[in-house]
Structure formats: C-alpha cells, structure tokens
CSV table of C-alpha atoms in Angstrom, one decimal:
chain,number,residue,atom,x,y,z
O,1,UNK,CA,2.8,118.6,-28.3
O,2,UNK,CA,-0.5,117.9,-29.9
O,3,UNK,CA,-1.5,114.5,-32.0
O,4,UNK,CA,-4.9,115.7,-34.3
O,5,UNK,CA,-6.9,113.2,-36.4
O,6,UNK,CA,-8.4,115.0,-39.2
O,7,UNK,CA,-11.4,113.5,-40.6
O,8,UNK,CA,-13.6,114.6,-43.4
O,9,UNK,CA,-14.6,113.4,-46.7
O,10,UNK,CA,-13.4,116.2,-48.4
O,11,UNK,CA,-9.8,115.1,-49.1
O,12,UNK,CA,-9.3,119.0,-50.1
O,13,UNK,CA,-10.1,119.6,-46.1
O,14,UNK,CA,-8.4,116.9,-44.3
O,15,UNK,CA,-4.5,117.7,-47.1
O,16,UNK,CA,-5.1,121.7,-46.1
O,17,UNK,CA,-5.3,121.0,-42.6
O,18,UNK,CA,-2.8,118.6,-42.1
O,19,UNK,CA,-0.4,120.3,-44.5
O,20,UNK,CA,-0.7,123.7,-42.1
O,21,UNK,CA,-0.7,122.2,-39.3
O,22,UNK,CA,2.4,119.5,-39.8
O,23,UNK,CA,4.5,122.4,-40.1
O,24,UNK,CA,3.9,123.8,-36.4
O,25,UNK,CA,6.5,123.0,-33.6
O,26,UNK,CA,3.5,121.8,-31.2
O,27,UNK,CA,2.0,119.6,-33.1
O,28,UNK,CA,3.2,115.6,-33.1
O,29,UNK,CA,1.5,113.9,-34.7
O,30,UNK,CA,-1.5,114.9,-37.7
O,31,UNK,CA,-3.3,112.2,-39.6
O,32,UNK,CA,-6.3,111.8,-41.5
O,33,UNK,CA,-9.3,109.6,-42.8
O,34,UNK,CA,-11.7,110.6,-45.1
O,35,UNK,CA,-14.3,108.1,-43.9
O,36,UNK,CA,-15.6,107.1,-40.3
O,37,UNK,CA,-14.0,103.2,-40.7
O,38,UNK,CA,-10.4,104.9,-41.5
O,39,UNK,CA,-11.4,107.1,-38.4
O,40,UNK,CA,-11.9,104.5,-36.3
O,41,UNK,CA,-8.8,102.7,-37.1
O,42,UNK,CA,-6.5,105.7,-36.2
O,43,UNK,CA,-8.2,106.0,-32.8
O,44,UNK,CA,-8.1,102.6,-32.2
O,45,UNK,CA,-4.3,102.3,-33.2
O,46,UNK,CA,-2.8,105.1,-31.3
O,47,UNK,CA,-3.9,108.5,-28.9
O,48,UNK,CA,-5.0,111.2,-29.9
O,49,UNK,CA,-5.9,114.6,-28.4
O,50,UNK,CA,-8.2,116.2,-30.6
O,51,UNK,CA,-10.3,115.0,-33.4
O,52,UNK,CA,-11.5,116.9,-36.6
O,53,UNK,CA,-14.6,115.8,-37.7
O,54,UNK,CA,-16.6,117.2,-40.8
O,55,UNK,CA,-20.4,116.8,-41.0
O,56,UNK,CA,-20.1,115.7,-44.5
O,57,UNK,CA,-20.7,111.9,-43.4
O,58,UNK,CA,-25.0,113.2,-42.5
O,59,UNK,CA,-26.3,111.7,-39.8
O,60,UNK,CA,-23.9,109.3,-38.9
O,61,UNK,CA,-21.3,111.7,-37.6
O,62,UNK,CA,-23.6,112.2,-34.2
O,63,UNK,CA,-23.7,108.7,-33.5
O,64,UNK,CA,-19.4,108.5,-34.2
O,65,UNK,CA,-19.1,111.5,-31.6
O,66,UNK,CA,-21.2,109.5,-29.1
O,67,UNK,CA,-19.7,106.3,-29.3
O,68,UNK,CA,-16.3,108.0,-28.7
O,69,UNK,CA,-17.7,109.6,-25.4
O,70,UNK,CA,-19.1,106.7,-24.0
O,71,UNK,CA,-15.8,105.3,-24.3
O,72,UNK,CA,-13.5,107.5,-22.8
O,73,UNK,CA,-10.3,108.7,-22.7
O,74,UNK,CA,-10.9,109.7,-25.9
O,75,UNK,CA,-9.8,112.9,-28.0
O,76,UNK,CA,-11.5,116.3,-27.8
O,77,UNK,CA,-13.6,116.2,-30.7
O,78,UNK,CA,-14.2,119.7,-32.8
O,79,UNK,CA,-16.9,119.6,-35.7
O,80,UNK,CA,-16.6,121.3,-38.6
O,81,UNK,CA,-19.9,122.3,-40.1
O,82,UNK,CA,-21.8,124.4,-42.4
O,83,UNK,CA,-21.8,128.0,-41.6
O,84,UNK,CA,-25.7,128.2,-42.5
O,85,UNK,CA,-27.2,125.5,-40.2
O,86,UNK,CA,-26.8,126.1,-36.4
O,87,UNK,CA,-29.1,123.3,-36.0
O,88,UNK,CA,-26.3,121.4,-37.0
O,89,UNK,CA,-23.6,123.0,-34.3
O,90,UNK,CA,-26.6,122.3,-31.5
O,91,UNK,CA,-26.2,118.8,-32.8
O,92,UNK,CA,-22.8,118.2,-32.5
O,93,UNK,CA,-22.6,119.6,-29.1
O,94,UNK,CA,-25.4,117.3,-27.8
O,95,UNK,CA,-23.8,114.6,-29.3
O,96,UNK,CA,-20.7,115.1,-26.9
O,97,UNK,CA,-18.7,117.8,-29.4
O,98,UNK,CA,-16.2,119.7,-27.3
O,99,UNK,CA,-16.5,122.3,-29.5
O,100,UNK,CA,-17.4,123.5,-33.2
O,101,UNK,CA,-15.7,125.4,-36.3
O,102,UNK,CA,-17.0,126.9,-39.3
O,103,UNK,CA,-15.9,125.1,-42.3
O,104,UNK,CA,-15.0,129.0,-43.6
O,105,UNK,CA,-12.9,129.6,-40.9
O,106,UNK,CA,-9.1,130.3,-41.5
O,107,UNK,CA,-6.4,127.4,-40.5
O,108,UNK,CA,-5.2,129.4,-37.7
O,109,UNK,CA,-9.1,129.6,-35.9
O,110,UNK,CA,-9.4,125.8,-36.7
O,111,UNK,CA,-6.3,125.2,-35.0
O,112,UNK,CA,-6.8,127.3,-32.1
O,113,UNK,CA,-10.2,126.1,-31.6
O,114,UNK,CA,-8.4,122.3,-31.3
O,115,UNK,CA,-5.7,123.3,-28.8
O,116,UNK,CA,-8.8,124.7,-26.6
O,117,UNK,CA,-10.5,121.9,-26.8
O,118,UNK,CA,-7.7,119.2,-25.9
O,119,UNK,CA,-6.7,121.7,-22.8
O,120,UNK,CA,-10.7,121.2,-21.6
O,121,UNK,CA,-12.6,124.3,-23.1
O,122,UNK,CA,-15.8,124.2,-25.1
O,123,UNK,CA,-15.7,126.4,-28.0
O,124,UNK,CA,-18.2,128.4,-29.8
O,125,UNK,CA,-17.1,130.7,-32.7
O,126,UNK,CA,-18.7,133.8,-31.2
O,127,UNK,CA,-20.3,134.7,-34.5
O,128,UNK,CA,-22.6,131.3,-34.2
O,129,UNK,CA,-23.7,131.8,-30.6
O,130,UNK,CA,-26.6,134.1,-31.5
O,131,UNK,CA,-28.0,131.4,-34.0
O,132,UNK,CA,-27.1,128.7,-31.7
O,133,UNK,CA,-29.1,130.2,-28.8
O,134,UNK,CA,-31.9,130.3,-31.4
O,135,UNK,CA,-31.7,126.6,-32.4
O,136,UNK,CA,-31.4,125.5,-28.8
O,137,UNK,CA,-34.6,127.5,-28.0
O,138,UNK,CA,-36.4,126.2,-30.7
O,139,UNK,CA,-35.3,122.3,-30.5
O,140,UNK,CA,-36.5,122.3,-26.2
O,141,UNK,CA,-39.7,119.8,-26.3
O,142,UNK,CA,-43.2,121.4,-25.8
O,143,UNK,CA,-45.0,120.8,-22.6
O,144,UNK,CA,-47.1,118.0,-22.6
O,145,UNK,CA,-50.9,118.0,-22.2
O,146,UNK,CA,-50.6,117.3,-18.5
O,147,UNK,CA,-48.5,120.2,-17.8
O,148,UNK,CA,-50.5,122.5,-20.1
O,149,UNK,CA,-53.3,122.0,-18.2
O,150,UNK,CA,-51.9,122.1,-14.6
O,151,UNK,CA,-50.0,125.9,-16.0
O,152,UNK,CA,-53.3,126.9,-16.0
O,153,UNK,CA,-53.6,127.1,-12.4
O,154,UNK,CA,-52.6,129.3,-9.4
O,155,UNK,CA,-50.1,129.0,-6.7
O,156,UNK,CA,-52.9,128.1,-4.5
O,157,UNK,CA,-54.5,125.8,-6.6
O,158,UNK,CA,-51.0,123.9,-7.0
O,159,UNK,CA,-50.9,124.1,-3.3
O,160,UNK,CA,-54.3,122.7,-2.7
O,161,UNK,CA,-53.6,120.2,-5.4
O,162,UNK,CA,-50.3,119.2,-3.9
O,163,UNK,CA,-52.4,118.1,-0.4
O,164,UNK,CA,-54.9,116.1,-2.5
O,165,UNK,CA,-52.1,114.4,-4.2
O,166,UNK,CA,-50.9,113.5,-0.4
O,167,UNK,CA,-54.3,111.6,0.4
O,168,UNK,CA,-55.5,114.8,2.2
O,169,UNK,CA,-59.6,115.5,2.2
O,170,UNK,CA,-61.0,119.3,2.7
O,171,UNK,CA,-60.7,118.9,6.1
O,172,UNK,CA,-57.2,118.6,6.4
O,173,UNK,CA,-56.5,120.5,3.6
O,174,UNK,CA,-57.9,123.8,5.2
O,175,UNK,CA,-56.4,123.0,8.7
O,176,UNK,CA,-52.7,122.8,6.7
O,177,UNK,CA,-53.3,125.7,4.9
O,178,UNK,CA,-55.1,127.7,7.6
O,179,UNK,CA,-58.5,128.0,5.4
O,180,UNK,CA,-62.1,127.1,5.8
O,181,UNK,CA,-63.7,124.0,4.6
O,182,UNK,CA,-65.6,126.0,2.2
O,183,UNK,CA,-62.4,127.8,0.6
O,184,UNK,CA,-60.5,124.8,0.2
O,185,UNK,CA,-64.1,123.7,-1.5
O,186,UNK,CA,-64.2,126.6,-4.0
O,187,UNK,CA,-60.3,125.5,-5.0
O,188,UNK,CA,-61.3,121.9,-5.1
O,189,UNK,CA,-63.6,123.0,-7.6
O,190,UNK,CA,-61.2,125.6,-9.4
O,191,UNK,CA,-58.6,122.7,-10.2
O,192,UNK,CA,-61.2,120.3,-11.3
O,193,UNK,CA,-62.3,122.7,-13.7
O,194,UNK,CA,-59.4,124.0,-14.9
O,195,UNK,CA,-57.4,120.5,-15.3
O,196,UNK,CA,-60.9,119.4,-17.0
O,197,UNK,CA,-61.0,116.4,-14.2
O,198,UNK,CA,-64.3,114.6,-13.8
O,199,UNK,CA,-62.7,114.0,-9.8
O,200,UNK,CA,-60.3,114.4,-7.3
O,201,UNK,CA,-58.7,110.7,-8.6
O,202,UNK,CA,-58.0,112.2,-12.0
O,203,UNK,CA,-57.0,115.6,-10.8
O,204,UNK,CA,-54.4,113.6,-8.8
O,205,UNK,CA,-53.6,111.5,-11.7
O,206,UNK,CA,-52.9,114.6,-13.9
O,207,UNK,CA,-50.7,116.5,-11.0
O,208,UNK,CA,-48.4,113.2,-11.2
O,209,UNK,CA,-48.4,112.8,-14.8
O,210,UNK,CA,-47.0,117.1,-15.0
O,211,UNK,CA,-44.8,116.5,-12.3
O,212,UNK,CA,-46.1,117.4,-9.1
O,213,UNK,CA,-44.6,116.5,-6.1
O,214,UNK,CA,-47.1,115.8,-3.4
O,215,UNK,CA,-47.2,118.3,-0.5
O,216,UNK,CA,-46.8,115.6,2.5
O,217,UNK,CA,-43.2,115.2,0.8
O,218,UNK,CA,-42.2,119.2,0.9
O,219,UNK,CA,-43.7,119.2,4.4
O,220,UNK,CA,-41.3,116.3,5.8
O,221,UNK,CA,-38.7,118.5,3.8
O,222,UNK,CA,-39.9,121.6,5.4
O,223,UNK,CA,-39.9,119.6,9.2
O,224,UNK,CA,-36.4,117.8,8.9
O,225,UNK,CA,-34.9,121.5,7.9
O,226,UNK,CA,-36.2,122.9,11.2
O,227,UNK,CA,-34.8,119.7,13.1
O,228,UNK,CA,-31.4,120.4,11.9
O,229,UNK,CA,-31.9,124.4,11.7
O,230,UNK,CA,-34.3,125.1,15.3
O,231,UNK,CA,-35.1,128.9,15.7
O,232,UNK,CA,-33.7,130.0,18.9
C-alpha cells in the first residue's frame, strides 16, 4: 500500500492524478499541494513514499528535492517535467530525484514510474535517455588551464614530472627511471616548454594545481604492494 503526495501548480495535474490513482487497491493514501509550503506541510504531517513533484515552481523545485534528501527518511521523489528540456531531467536527478516522468505521459506510466521509485529503482523514461546522455555530456565542467596544459604532455613527461614533484633532481630522476642525466635533461626541458613554466618550481606548481600525484607517493604504493604480495 502506497501513500503519494502529488505536488504541482497545475491544479488540473495534481485532481487527474489523484482522481486515477485514489481508485487503485494499492494505493493509501494520495494528497496534493499545489505549492512547495502546502508540500511541506503534508511531509511534515505524515509519511509518505513517493512524491510528485512538477517543475512548474522554476528553480526552486531543485532546492525542495535537496532539502528532502538531506533529511532522510523521506519519500522517493519523481519529477514531472517538460518533455523538451532534458537539461531539466539532468537537473532533477542531481538534485537527489529518484526518478523523472514526462508531463505527456499516461496515468498508468506516471504511476508505475512511482511504485519503482518507492521500491528503490531510478527511473528514466527510455525515450529521454538519449537526450539526457546529451545534457549530462554537455553540463561536465571543462578542464581548467592547469590541466590543459599538463594534457599536453607524454606519459614520460608526466613520469618525469611526477619525480620533480617528489623533490627529485636529474640525478635521481634518471637513476629511478633507468635513464641518463642527459635524457631526463631533454624531458626537464620538454615539460618546461610545454606547461610554459619559467622553472622546475612552477612546473611543480602547475602538476599540483591539475592534479598530479607525486611519484614518491605511487612508489611507497608500488613497495607496500610487494610487502604484502612478495614474488616467490
């Protein structure tokens, strides 16, 4: 037995859904808001198990799904939202949305995508995923500057540059990697000119800034993995 909260400020919405789904056997209890204060009340007042929540309150709707997860147990929460903005749907799930509907979809997809999501699932009409692939591709963060610059360089570069970040000088830079003085020179050089460093300190400075672990760290790793794991 299911209790839904039907929120949305489309009072057209929140009557359809509650009228079809009041008349199923595994269904409760169904009630609805048409504003996020109403809302509130309900889930304050008594459990729920799923929440309907429209997109039709902007940007505000985000903050309400969040708020509800931090603060848990809570209701699985299902947006309904516009069938032409996936940017929306990546919204709602990043927000802490268990799932999302299209606001076109019949009654019976709307309720079986809130029985999924109070039994745990996440739900994605398979008709969005496409588009929603697409909005999560194009809303990841650019590299910054530091990491642009140290993508310009090779494995061996990032593995010389990982020693200089460990306080290593040429010397014992080309006795870790088996090289000579002169080669490790020559990739000194390389990442210094491809970082556009003016010196070792800043080349170091930028490896940190993207990232970079320095070597000494993977070596202990490395050494402590053949303590536990010795070759026979």
């Amino acid at each position: 037995m299911l209790r839904i909260l039907i929120v949305d400020r489309d009072r057209l919405i929140t009557d359809a859904v509650s009228s079809w789904l009041a008349g199923r056997p595994d269904i409760e209890l169904c009630a609805t808001a048409t504003n996020l204060a109403d809302a509130a009340a309900h889930l304050a007042d008594g459990r729920f198990d799923a929440l309907l929540i429209g997109t039709t309150f902007g940007t505000d709707v985000p903050g309400f799904i969040r708020r509800l997860v931090e603060t848990p147990p809570g209701p699985a929460i299902v947006a309904l939202v516009r069938p032409d903005d996936p940017d929306e749907a990546v919204r709602m799930f990043r927000a802490g949305a268990s799932g999302v509907v299209d606001r076109s979809a019949s009654l019976a997809v709307v309720f079986q995508t809130l029985a999924a999501a109070a039994g745990g699932d996440k739900v994605v009409p398979p008709d969005l995923v496409p588009h929603l692939v697409e909005a999560l591709h194009r809303s990841q963060p650019e590299a910054n500057e530091w990491e642009r610059r140290v993508a310009k360089l090779s494995s061996r570069e990032i593995e010389v540059l990982g020693w200089m970040m460990a306080g290593h000088n040429r010397a014992a830079i080309a006795r870790e990697l088996y090289l000579s003085v002169n080669t490790v020179r020559t990739h000194i050089a390389n990442v210094l000119s491809k970082l556009d460093a003016h010196s070792s300190v800043e080349a170091v400075s930028i490896g940190r800034r993207a990232g970079l672990v320095p070597a000494e760290n993977a070596a202990t790793s490395s050494a402590s993995e053949r303590e536990l794991h010795p070759h026979p």
